[in-house]
XYZ file of N, CA and C in Angstrom:
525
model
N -2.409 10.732 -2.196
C -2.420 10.013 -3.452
C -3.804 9.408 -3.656
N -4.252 9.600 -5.002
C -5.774 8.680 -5.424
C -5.329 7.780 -5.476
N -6.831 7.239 -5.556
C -6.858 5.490 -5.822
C -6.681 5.125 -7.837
N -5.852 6.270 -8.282
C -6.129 6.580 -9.826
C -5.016 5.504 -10.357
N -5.060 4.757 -11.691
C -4.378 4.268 -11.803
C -3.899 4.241 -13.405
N -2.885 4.551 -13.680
C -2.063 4.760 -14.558
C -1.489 3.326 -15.576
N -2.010 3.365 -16.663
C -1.205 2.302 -17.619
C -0.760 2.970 -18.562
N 0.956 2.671 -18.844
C 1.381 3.598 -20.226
C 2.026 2.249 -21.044
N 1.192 2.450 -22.215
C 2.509 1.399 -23.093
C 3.455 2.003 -23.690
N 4.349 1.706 -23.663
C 6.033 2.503 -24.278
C 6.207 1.385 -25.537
N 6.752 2.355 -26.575
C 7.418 1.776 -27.516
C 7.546 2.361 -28.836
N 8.368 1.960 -29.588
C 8.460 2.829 -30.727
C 7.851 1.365 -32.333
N 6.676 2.278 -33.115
C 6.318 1.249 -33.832
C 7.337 0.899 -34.935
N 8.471 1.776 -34.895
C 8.883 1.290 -36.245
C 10.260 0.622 -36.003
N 10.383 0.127 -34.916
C 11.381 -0.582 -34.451
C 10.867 -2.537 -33.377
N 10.382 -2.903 -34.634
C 9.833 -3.912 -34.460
C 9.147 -4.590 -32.951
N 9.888 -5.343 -32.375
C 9.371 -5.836 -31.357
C 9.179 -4.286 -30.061
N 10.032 -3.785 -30.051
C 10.043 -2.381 -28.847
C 8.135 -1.762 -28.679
N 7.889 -2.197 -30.512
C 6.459 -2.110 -30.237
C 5.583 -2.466 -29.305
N 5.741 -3.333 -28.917
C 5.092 -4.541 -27.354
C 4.286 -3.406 -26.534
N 4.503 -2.681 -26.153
C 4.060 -2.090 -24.863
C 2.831 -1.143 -25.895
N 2.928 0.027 -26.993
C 1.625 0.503 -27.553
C 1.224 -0.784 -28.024
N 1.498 -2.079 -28.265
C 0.258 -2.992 -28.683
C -0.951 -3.286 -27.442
N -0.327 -3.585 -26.296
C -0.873 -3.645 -25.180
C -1.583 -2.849 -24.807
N -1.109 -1.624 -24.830
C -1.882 -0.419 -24.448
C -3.263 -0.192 -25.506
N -2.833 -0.223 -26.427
C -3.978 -0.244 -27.562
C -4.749 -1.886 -28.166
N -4.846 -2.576 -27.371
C -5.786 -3.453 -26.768
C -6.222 -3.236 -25.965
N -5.611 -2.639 -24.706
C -6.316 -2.375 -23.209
C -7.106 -0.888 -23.466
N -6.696 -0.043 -24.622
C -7.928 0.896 -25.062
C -9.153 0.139 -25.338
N -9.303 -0.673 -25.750
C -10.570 -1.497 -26.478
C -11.651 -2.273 -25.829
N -11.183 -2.278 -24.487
C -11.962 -3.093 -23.671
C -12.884 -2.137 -22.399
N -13.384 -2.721 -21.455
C -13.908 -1.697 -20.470
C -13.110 -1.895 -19.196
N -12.508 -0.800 -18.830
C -11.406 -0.836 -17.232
C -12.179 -0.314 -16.401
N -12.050 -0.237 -15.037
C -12.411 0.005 -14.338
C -12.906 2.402 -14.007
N -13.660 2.962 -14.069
C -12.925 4.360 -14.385
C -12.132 4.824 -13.635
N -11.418 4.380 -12.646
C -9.907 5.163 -11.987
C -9.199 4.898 -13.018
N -9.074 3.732 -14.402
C -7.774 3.546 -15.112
C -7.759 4.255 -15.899
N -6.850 4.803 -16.188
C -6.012 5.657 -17.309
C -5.290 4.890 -18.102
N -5.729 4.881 -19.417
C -4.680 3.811 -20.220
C -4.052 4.747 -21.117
N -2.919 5.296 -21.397
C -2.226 5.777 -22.394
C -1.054 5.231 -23.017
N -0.907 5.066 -24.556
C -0.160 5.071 -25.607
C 0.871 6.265 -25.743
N 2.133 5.710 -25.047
C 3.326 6.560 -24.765
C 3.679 7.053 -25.621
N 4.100 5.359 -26.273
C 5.100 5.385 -27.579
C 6.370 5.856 -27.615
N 7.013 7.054 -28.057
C 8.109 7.554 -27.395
C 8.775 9.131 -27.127
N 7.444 8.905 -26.084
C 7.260 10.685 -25.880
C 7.404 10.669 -24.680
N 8.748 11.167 -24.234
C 9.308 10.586 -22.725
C 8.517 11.628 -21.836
N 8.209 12.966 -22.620
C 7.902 14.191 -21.900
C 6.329 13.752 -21.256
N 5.933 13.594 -22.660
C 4.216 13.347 -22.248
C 3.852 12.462 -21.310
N 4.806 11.261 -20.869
C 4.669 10.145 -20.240
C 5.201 10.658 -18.640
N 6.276 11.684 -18.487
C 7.173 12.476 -17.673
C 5.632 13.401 -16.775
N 5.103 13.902 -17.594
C 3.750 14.750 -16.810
C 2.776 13.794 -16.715
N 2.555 12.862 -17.349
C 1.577 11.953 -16.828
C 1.921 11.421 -15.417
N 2.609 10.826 -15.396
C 3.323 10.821 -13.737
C 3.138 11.589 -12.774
N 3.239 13.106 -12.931
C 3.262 14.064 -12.481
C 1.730 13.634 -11.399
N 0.778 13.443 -12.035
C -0.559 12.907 -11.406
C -0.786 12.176 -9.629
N 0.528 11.824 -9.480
C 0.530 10.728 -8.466
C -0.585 9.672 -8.395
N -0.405 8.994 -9.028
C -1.258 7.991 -9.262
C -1.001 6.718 -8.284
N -1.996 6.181 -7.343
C -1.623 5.196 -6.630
C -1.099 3.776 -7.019
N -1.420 3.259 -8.132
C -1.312 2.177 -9.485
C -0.236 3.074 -10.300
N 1.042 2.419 -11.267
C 1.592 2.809 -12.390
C 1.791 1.557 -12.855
N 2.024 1.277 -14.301
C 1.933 -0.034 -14.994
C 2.432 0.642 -16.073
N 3.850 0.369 -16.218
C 4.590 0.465 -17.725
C 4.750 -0.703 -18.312
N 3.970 -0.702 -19.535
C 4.350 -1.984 -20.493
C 5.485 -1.789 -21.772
N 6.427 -2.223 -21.585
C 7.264 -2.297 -22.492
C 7.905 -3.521 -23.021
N 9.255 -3.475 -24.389
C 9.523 -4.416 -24.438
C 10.981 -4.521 -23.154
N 11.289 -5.730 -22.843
C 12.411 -5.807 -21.809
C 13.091 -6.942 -22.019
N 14.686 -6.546 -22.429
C 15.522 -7.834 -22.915
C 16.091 -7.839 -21.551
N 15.715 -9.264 -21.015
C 16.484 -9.834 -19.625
C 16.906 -11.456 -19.755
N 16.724 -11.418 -20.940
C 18.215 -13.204 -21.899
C 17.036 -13.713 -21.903
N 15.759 -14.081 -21.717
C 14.769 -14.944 -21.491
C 14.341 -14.721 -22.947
N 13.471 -16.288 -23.780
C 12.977 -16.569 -24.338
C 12.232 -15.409 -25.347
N 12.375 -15.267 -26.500
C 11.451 -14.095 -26.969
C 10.216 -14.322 -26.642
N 8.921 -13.808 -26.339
C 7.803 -13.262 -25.943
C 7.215 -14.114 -24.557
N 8.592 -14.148 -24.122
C 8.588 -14.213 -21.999
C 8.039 -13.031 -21.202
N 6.916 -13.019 -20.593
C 6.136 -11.947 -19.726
C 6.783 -11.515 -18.401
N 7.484 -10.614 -18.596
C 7.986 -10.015 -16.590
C 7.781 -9.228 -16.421
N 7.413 -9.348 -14.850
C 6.722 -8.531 -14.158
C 7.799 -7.920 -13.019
N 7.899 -6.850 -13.286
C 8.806 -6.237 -12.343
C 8.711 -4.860 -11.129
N 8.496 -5.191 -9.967
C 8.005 -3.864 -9.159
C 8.748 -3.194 -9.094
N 8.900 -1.928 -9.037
C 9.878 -0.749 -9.306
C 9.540 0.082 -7.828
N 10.407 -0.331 -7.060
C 10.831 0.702 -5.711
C 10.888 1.620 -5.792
N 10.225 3.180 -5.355
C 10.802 4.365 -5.245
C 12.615 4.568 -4.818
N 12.983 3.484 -4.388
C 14.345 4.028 -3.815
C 15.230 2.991 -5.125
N 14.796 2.350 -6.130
C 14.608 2.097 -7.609
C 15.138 3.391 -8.241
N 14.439 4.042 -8.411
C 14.276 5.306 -9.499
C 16.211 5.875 -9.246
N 16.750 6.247 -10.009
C 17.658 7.226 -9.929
C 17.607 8.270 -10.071
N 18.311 9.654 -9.427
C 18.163 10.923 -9.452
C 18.780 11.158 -11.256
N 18.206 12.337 -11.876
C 18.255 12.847 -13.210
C 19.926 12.913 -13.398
N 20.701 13.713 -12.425
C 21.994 13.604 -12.284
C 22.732 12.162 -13.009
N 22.067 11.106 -12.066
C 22.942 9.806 -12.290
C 22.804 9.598 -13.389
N 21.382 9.527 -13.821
C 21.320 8.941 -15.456
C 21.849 9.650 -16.500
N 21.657 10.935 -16.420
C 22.671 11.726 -17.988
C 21.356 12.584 -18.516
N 21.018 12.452 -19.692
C 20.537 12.709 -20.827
C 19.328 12.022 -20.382
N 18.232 12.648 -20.745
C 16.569 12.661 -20.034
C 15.825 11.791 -21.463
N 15.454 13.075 -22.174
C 15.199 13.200 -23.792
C 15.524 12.691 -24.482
N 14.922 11.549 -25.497
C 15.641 11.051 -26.366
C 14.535 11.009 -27.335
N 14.279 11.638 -28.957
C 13.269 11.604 -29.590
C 13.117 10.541 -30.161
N 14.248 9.360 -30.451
C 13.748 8.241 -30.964
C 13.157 6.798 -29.904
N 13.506 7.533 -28.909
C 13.043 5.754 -27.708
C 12.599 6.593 -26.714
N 12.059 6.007 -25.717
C 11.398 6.090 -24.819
C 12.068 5.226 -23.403
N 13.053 5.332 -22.708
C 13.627 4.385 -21.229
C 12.905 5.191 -20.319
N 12.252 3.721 -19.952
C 11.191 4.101 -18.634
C 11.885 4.286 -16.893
N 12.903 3.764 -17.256
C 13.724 4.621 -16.171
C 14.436 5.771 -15.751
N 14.999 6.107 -17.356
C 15.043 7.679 -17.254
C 14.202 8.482 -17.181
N 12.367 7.888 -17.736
C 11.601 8.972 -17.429
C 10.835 8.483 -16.254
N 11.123 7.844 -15.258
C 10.910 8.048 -13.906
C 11.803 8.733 -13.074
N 13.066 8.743 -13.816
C 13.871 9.792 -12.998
C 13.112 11.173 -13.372
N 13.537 11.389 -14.436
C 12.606 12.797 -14.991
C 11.103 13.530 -13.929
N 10.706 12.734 -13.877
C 9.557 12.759 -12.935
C 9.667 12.755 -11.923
N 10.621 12.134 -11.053
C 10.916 11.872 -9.714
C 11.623 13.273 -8.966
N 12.731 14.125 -10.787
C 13.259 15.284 -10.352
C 12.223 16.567 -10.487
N 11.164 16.394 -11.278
C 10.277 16.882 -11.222
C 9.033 17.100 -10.194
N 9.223 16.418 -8.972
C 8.778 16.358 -7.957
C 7.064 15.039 -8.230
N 7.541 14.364 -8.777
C 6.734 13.495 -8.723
C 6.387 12.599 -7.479
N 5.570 12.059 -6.893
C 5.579 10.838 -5.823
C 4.971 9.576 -6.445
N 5.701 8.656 -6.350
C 5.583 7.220 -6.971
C 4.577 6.357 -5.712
N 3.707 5.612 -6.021
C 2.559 4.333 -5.034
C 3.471 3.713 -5.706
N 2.400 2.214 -5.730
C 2.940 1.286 -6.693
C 3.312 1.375 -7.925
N 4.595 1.004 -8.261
C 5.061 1.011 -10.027
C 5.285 -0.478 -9.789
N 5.056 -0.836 -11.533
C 5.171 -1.883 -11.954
C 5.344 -1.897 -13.355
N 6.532 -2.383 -14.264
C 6.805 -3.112 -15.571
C 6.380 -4.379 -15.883
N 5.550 -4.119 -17.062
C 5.170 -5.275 -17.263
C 6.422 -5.542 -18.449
N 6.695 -5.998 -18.837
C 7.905 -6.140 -20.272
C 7.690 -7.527 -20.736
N 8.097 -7.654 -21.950
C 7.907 -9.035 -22.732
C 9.575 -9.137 -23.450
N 9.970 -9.775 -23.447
C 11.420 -10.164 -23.848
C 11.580 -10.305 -25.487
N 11.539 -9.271 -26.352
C 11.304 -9.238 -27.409
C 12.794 -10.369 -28.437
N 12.351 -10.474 -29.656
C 12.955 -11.152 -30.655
C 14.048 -10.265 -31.901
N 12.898 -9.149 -32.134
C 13.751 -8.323 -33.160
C 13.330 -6.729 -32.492
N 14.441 -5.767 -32.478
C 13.999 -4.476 -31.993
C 15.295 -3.481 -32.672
N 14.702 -3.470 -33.824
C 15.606 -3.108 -34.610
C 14.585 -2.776 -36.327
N 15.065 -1.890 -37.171
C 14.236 -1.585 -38.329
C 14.180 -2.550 -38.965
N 12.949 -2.976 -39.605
C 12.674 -4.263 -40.818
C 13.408 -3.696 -42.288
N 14.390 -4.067 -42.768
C 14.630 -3.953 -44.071
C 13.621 -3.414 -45.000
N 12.394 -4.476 -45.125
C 11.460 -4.329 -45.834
C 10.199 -3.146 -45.575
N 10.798 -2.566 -44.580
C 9.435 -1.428 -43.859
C 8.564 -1.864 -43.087
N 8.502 -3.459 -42.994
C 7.407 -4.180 -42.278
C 7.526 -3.519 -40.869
N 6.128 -2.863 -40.667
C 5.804 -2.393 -39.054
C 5.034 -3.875 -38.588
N 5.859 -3.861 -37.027
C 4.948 -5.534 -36.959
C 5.858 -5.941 -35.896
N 5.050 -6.584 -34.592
C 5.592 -7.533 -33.877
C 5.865 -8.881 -34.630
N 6.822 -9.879 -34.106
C 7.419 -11.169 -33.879
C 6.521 -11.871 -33.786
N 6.165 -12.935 -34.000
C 5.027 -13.859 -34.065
C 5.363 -14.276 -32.421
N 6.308 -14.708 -31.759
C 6.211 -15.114 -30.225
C 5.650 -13.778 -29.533
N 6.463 -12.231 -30.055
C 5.996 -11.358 -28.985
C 4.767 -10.692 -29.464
N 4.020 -10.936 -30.414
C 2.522 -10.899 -30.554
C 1.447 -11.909 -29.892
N 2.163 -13.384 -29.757
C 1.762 -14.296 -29.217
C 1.488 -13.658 -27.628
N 2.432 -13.034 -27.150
C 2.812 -12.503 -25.659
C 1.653 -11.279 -25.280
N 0.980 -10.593 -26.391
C 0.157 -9.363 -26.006
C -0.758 -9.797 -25.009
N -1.582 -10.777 -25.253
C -2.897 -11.150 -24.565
C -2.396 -11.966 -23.097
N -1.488 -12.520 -22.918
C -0.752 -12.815 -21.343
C -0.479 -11.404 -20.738
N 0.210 -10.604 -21.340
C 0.587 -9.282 -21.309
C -0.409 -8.681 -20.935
N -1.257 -8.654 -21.270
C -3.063 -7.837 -21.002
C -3.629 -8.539 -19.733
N -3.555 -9.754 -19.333
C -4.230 -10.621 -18.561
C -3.056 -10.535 -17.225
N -1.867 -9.609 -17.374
C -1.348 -9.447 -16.294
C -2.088 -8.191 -15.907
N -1.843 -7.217 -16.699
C -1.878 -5.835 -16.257
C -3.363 -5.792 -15.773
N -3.853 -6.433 -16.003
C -5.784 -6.707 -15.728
C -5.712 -7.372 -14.356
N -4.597 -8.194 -13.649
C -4.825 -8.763 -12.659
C -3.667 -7.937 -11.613
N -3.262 -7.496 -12.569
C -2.124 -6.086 -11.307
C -3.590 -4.925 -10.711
N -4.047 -4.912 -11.957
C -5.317 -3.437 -11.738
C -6.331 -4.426 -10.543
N -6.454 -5.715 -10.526
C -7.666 -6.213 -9.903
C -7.312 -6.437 -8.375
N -6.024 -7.105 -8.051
C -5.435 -6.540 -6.949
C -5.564 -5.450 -6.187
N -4.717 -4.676 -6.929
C -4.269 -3.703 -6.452
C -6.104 -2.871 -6.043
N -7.148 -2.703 -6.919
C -8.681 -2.874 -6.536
C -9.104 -3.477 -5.192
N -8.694 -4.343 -5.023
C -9.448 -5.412 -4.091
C -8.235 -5.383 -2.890
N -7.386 -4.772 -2.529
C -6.403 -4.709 -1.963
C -6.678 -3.144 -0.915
N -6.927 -2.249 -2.232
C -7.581 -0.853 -1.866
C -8.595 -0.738 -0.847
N -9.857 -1.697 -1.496
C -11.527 -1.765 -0.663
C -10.786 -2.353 0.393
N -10.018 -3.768 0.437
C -10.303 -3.975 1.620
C -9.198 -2.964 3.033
N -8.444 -2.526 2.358
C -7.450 -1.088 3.617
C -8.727 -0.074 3.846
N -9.792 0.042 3.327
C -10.685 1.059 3.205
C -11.727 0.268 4.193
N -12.105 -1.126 4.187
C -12.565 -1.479 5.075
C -12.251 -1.634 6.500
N -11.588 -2.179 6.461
C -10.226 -2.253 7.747
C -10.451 -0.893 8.492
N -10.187 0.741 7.883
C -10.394 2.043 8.057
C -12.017 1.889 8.629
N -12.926 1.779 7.750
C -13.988 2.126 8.433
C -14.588 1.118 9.605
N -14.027 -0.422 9.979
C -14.555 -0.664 10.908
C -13.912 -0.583 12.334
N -12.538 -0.006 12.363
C -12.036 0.336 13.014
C -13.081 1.297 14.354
């Protein structure tokens, strides 16, 4: 496995808050990462996100939205175990063209002979995730509030997990 590291934001824009994860991702396009990071805008293309995996990437960082009862635009951080993932069997139905579940497409991947390093969800506890009447595309004023905490995690998961790397690499060479 590289030292390569993988950020996907998941979400669908026209289902309000679910947006969370391409807002993130498309902020974390805008800035300068380190070049092992890979930042991609999922959105809800389970397939494209399914072969991105495929990569074995030592770092994974899915940002999505994640209802776990907490406060709308609450930041969690959740590590995802390889023995986490469920086989394609358990879950059902892989494909879904309107959403994107980042657990079915780690199964997807996992039956696809993927190998998982570190995974990690970042998720924000969204408010509305559901169509605007009015057409309004648009985060929640709390889970827009949440992007830039949201960014300042996934920036300190990548800096870790960096400085965590050099020093197993040091350790190796003074051995």
């Amino acid at each position: 496995m590289s030292g390569d590291v993988l950020v996907a934001g998941i979400g669908n824009i026209f289902q309000g808050d679910d947006a969370f994860g391409v807002a993130v991702a498309q902020r974390l396009g805008c800035i300068s990462v380190p070049a092992n990071v890979r930042v991609i805008d999922a959105g809800i293309r389970s397939l494209d996100l399914a072969f991105a995996l495929m990569d074995e990437h030592a770092l994974t960082i899915l940002v999505d939205a994640t209802s776990r009862g907490g406060e709308p635009g609450t930041i969690y951080t959740i590590e995802v175990e390889p023995s986490d993932i469920p086989d394609v069997s358990e879950e059902g139905s892989v494909v879904n063209s309107h959403a994107l579940d980042p657990v079915r497409v780690l199964s997807l991947a996992k039956s696809m002979g993927a190998r998982f390093g570190k995974t990690f969800v970042v998720g924000c506890e969204p408010l509305v995730v559901d169509c605007d009447a009015t057409g309004k595309i648009g985060l929640s004023d709390p889970v827009q509030a949440a992007v830039v905490p949201a960014l300042e995690t996934v920036l300190s998961l990548i800096e870790e997990f960096a400085n965590r790397s050099s020093k197993d690499q040091e350790e190796v060479y003074s051995k």
